[in-house]
Tab-separated table of C-alpha atoms in Angstrom:
chain	number	residue	atom	x	y	z
A	224	MET	CA	-10.502	-35.293	19.271
A	225	SER	CA	-7.987	-37.420	21.027
A	226	ASN	CA	-5.947	-34.329	21.546
A	227	ALA	CA	-8.523	-32.537	23.498
A	228	PRO	CA	-8.038	-32.942	27.563
A	229	SER	CA	-10.682	-34.662	29.376
A	230	PRO	CA	-11.974	-32.493	32.105
A	231	PRO	CA	-11.994	-33.375	35.378
A	232	ALA	CA	-15.078	-34.266	37.858
A	233	ALA	CA	-17.284	-31.493	38.927
A	234	THR	CA	-17.720	-32.270	42.819
A	235	SER	CA	-21.858	-31.297	43.226
A	236	CYS	CA	-20.929	-29.263	46.103
A	237	SER	CA	-18.554	-26.559	44.408
A	238	ARG	CA	-20.100	-26.695	40.672
A	239	SER	CA	-16.542	-25.972	39.850
A	240	TRP	CA	-13.700	-27.624	37.825
A	241	SER	CA	-9.984	-27.508	39.022
A	242	VAL	CA	-8.368	-27.290	35.884
A	243	SER	CA	-4.328	-27.719	35.514
A	244	GLU	CA	-2.721	-24.953	33.665
A	245	ASP	CA	-1.657	-27.724	31.369
A	246	SER	CA	-5.284	-28.788	30.330
A	247	LEU	CA	-6.409	-25.898	30.343
A	248	ARG	CA	-4.354	-24.586	27.748
A	249	ARG	CA	-4.949	-27.763	25.448
A	250	TYR	CA	-8.558	-27.193	25.824
A	251	VAL	CA	-8.164	-23.753	24.874
A	252	ASN	CA	-6.327	-24.305	21.875
A	253	TYR	CA	-8.263	-27.205	20.642
A	254	ALA	CA	-11.740	-24.981	21.407
A	255	SER	CA	-10.362	-21.826	19.529
A	256	GLU	CA	-8.548	-23.744	16.240
A	257	ARG	CA	-12.449	-24.888	16.077
A	258	CYS	CA	-14.149	-21.399	16.329
A	259	ILE	CA	-11.188	-20.050	14.002
A	260	GLN	CA	-12.131	-22.977	11.282
A	261	GLU	CA	-15.761	-21.835	11.630
A	262	LEU	CA	-15.204	-18.042	11.363
A	263	LEU	CA	-12.612	-18.953	8.005
A	264	SER	CA	-15.812	-20.695	6.961
A	265	ALA	CA	-17.808	-18.252	7.404
A	266	SER	CA	-16.220	-15.759	5.975
A	267	GLU	CA	-15.518	-17.706	2.363
A	268	SER	CA	-19.386	-19.461	2.027
A	269	GLY	CA	-22.684	-17.999	0.959
A	270	ASP	CA	-24.163	-21.663	2.071
A	271	GLY	CA	-26.979	-21.157	4.351
A	272	TRP	CA	-26.791	-17.890	4.815
A	273	LYS	CA	-29.512	-15.446	4.466
A	274	VAL	CA	-29.073	-11.842	4.333
A	275	LEU	CA	-31.618	-9.766	6.096
A	276	THR	CA	-30.123	-6.086	5.321
A	277	PHE	CA	-27.591	-4.443	3.058
A	278	ARG	CA	-27.124	-0.312	4.053
A	279	ASN	CA	-23.720	1.497	4.183
A	280	GLY	CA	-21.849	-1.004	2.874
A	281	VAL	CA	-22.764	-3.807	5.397
A	282	GLU	CA	-24.801	-7.021	4.567
A	283	ILE	CA	-26.378	-8.657	7.736
A	284	SER	CA	-26.685	-12.125	7.680
A	285	ARG	CA	-28.388	-15.334	9.337
A	286	LYS	CA	-27.626	-19.001	9.594
A	287	ARG	CA	-29.577	-21.324	12.051
A	288	SER	CA	-27.111	-23.945	13.815
A	289	ALA	CA	-29.202	-26.098	15.470
A	290	SER	CA	-31.639	-24.601	17.509
A	291	LEU	CA	-29.254	-21.271	17.526
A	292	HIS	CA	-29.159	-18.623	15.352
A	293	VAL	CA	-25.202	-17.148	13.814
A	294	PHE	CA	-25.051	-13.718	12.700
A	295	ARG	CA	-22.697	-12.302	10.407
A	296	SER	CA	-21.674	-9.014	9.093
A	297	ARG	CA	-19.978	-8.645	6.069
A	298	TRP	CA	-18.197	-4.940	4.488
A	299	LEU	CA	-15.484	-3.537	3.014
A	300	LEU	CA	-12.844	-0.676	4.955
A	301	ARG	CA	-11.524	1.457	2.884
A	302	SER	CA	-8.241	3.385	3.751
A	303	VAL	CA	-8.301	1.208	6.650
A	304	SER	CA	-5.032	-1.036	6.691
A	305	PRO	CA	-5.993	-5.222	8.066
A	306	GLN	CA	-3.312	-4.371	10.579
A	307	GLN	CA	-5.291	-0.990	11.627
A	308	PHE	CA	-8.491	-2.636	12.356
A	309	PHE	CA	-6.424	-5.894	13.804
A	310	MET	CA	-5.652	-3.137	16.640
A	311	VAL	CA	-9.396	-2.947	17.552
A	312	ALA	CA	-10.611	-6.358	16.905
A	313	ASN	CA	-10.766	-7.922	20.184
A	314	ALA	CA	-12.530	-8.886	23.488
A	315	ILE	CA	-12.599	-5.747	25.409
A	316	ASP	CA	-13.407	-3.004	22.453
A	317	ALA	CA	-15.871	-4.970	21.223
A	318	ALA	CA	-17.646	-5.555	24.796
A	319	LYS	CA	-17.476	-1.726	25.346
A	320	GLN	CA	-19.679	-1.342	21.510
A	321	TRP	CA	-21.807	-3.772	22.546
A	322	ASP	CA	-22.708	-1.770	25.976
A	323	PRO	CA	-20.361	0.994	27.328
A	324	ASP	CA	-21.341	0.268	30.884
A	325	LEU	CA	-18.639	-2.610	30.971
A	326	VAL	CA	-17.156	-2.136	34.793
A	327	GLU	CA	-14.661	-4.502	34.665
A	328	ALA	CA	-12.013	-5.886	31.885
A	329	LYS	CA	-9.267	-7.767	33.455
A	330	HIS	CA	-6.665	-10.207	32.086
A	331	ILE	CA	-7.271	-13.292	33.745
A	332	LYS	CA	-4.304	-15.446	32.092
A	333	ASP	CA	-2.184	-15.127	29.313
A	334	LEU	CA	-1.779	-19.185	28.256
A	335	ASN	CA	0.886	-17.941	25.146
A	336	ASP	CA	1.200	-14.995	23.072
A	337	ASN	CA	-1.897	-15.036	21.271
A	338	LEU	CA	-3.708	-16.716	23.435
A	339	ARG	CA	-5.285	-15.369	26.592
A	340	ILE	CA	-7.981	-15.859	28.956
A	341	ILE	CA	-10.340	-12.113	29.503
A	342	ALA	CA	-13.277	-11.816	32.372
A	343	LEU	CA	-15.418	-9.260	31.656
A	344	ARG	CA	-18.153	-7.599	33.848
A	345	PHE	CA	-21.302	-4.912	33.119
A	346	GLY	CA	-22.722	-2.837	35.843
A	347	ASP	CA	-26.357	-2.056	36.876
A	348	ALA	CA	-26.388	0.673	34.159
A	349	SER	CA	-26.432	-1.532	31.477
A	350	LYS	CA	-29.179	-2.354	29.347
A	351	PRO	CA	-31.450	-5.198	29.861
A	352	LEU	CA	-29.336	-7.553	27.698
A	353	PHE	CA	-26.388	-7.164	30.126
A	354	LYS	CA	-27.247	-5.757	32.999
A	355	LYS	CA	-25.067	-7.524	35.802
A	356	ARG	CA	-23.850	-9.821	33.131
A	357	GLU	CA	-20.235	-11.771	33.749
A	358	PHE	CA	-18.440	-13.474	30.913
A	359	VAL	CA	-15.446	-15.399	30.879
A	360	VAL	CA	-13.969	-15.846	27.352
A	361	TYR	CA	-10.392	-16.515	25.279
A	362	GLU	CA	-9.217	-14.623	22.926
A	363	ARG	CA	-6.733	-16.042	20.036
A	364	ARG	CA	-5.277	-13.836	17.892
A	365	GLU	CA	-3.969	-15.434	14.364
A	366	SER	CA	-1.832	-14.116	10.874
A	367	LEU	CA	-2.328	-16.834	8.362
A	368	ASP	CA	-0.021	-17.190	5.610
A	369	ASP	CA	-1.729	-15.102	3.641
A	370	GLY	CA	-1.816	-12.115	5.023
A	371	THR	CA	-5.432	-12.953	6.830
A	372	LEU	CA	-6.117	-11.902	10.510
A	373	VAL	CA	-8.100	-13.850	12.521
A	374	VAL	CA	-9.517	-13.449	16.159
A	375	ALA	CA	-11.541	-15.616	17.929
A	376	VAL	CA	-13.410	-15.180	21.382
A	377	ALA	CA	-15.789	-17.241	23.043
A	378	SER	CA	-16.904	-18.096	26.471
A	379	LEU	CA	-15.314	-20.971	28.524
A	380	PRO	CA	-17.663	-23.421	30.210
A	381	HIS	CA	-19.461	-22.491	33.015
A	382	GLU	CA	-17.849	-24.934	35.274
A	383	ILE	CA	-14.007	-23.991	34.041
A	384	ALA	CA	-14.906	-20.352	34.334
A	385	ALA	CA	-16.011	-20.325	37.676
A	386	GLY	CA	-12.708	-22.479	38.727
A	387	LEU	CA	-10.914	-19.727	37.104
A	388	GLN	CA	-13.180	-16.674	38.081
A	389	PRO	CA	-15.459	-16.770	40.598
A	390	LYS	CA	-18.780	-15.174	40.150
A	391	ASN	CA	-19.066	-11.729	41.190
A	392	GLY	CA	-22.216	-11.889	43.861
A	393	SER	CA	-25.516	-11.530	42.172
A	394	ALA	CA	-24.421	-11.099	38.829
A	395	ILE	CA	-25.747	-13.465	36.020
A	396	ARG	CA	-22.623	-15.548	34.203
A	397	GLY	CA	-23.437	-14.998	30.203
A	398	LEU	CA	-22.659	-17.162	27.537
A	399	LEU	CA	-20.898	-16.432	24.252
A	400	LEU	CA	-20.710	-19.490	21.743
A	401	GLN	CA	-18.613	-18.310	19.613
A	402	SER	CA	-18.013	-14.876	18.031
A	403	GLY	CA	-14.679	-13.205	16.130
A	404	TRP	CA	-13.235	-11.582	13.115
A	405	VAL	CA	-11.491	-12.395	9.509
A	406	VAL	CA	-9.680	-9.761	8.026
A	407	GLU	CA	-8.819	-10.177	4.802
A	408	LYS	CA	-6.290	-7.830	3.005
A	409	LEU	CA	-7.165	-5.541	-0.063
A	410	GLU	CA	-5.041	-3.474	-2.126
A	411	ASP	CA	-4.632	0.292	-1.093
A	412	ASP	CA	-4.656	-0.361	2.501
A	413	SER	CA	-8.325	-1.182	2.219
A	414	CYS	CA	-9.844	-4.778	3.645
A	415	MET	CA	-12.566	-7.038	4.400
A	416	VAL	CA	-13.965	-7.659	7.340
A	417	THR	CA	-16.374	-10.009	8.420
A	418	TYR	CA	-17.593	-10.415	11.870
A	419	VAL	CA	-19.366	-13.645	13.350
A	420	VAL	CA	-21.298	-13.866	16.757
A	421	GLN	CA	-23.508	-16.616	18.030
A	422	LEU	CA	-25.456	-15.899	21.141
A	423	ASP	CA	-27.261	-18.272	23.499
A	424	PRO	CA	-31.417	-17.140	24.058
A	425	ALA	CA	-31.714	-19.017	26.915
A	426	GLY	CA	-28.530	-18.054	28.794
A	427	TRP	CA	-28.703	-13.730	27.674
A	428	LEU	CA	-30.110	-12.821	24.644
A	429	PRO	CA	-34.560	-12.566	24.889
A	430	LYS	CA	-35.543	-13.386	21.625
A	431	CYS	CA	-37.337	-10.121	21.163
A	432	PHE	CA	-33.604	-8.915	20.986
A	433	VAL	CA	-33.189	-10.584	18.097
A	434	ASN	CA	-34.852	-7.973	15.267
A	435	LYS	CA	-32.659	-5.124	16.833
A	436	LEU	CA	-29.565	-7.342	16.439
A	437	ASN	CA	-28.964	-5.656	12.916
A	438	THR	CA	-28.933	-2.215	13.692
A	439	LYS	CA	-26.621	-3.152	16.323
A	440	LEU	CA	-24.620	-5.164	14.332
A	441	VAL	CA	-24.060	-1.573	11.763
A	442	MET	CA	-23.644	0.525	14.676
A	443	ILE	CA	-20.554	-1.470	15.999
A	444	ILE	CA	-18.844	-2.308	12.901
A	445	GLU	CA	-19.132	1.897	12.414
A	446	ASN	CA	-17.555	2.432	15.971
A	447	LEU	CA	-14.871	0.124	15.583
A	448	LYS	CA	-14.049	1.482	12.137
A	449	LYS	CA	-13.917	5.055	13.726
A	450	LEU	CA	-11.273	3.265	16.020
A	451	ALA	CA	-9.118	1.787	13.591
A	452	GLN	CA	-8.266	4.951	11.851
A	453	THR	CA	-7.298	6.492	14.307
A	454	CYS	CA	-4.128	3.669	15.079
A	455	PRO	CA	-0.994	4.211	13.727
A	456	VAL	CA	-0.580	2.353	10.292
A	457	GLU	CA	1.895	-0.519	10.243
A	458	ARG	CA	2.827	-1.941	6.897
A	459	GLU	CA	4.477	-4.944	8.349
A	460	MET	CA	2.793	-7.424	10.931
C-alpha cells in the first residue's frame, strides 16, 4: 500500500535497521491494522477452518495459510464482561500463560495511546518451545463502534526489532506472525471471545508441538478467564 513506509536499507555488518520514530509508527500502524482485519475475519467466518476439538465449551480449529497453520479458539464466557476480559487480553499476560518462566517483559516504546512495542524474554527454565527465546512485538488495542474489542499482537521484522532491542547474548529471537483477541459483547455481562495465533515452525515451533497446541489453547483460555473474573466490572469503556 502507498502509505506503508519503505524500510531503510540494512547494512550487511549490522543486520539491523535504524528506523525513525515516524517511519516506525507508520509501519506498525499499517501492520497492526492488517492484523486487526485478519482477526475480525477469523471471528466472523467459518470458511476454511477445520474444527479439531470441542470441549468445555471451547472450540479449537485450524486453517492453513500458505505453508503455515493458523489456530483459532472460540468460547463463550458467561458472567465475564468484555471490559473485564479486555484487561487481561494482552501480550504479557498471554506470554505468562504460554510459559511461566517469563524472566523479562518490558515496554520499549509507546507509539500512541493504544499502540506500544514490548520485549518478552524467556529463561533457561522454560520448556524447549520457549527456552531462551526473545520476542519483540507490537500490541494494538481497539474499541469498535459496535462495542467489539480487538487486541492485535505480532512480532516486528527481525531487522527492525534488532534496531530497537539488541538480542540478549545467546538468546534466540522468536517469531510470532500474528495473534490476538476479538471480544464481542453479549447480554448479561457475557462475551464471545475469539483467540487467533499463527506461529512460524521454522522460527520457533517444532512440528511435533502442533498436536499438543489444542490442549495448551484450552488451558490458556481457562487461565485468562480466571484472571478476568478477578478484575473489577466496568459498565462503560
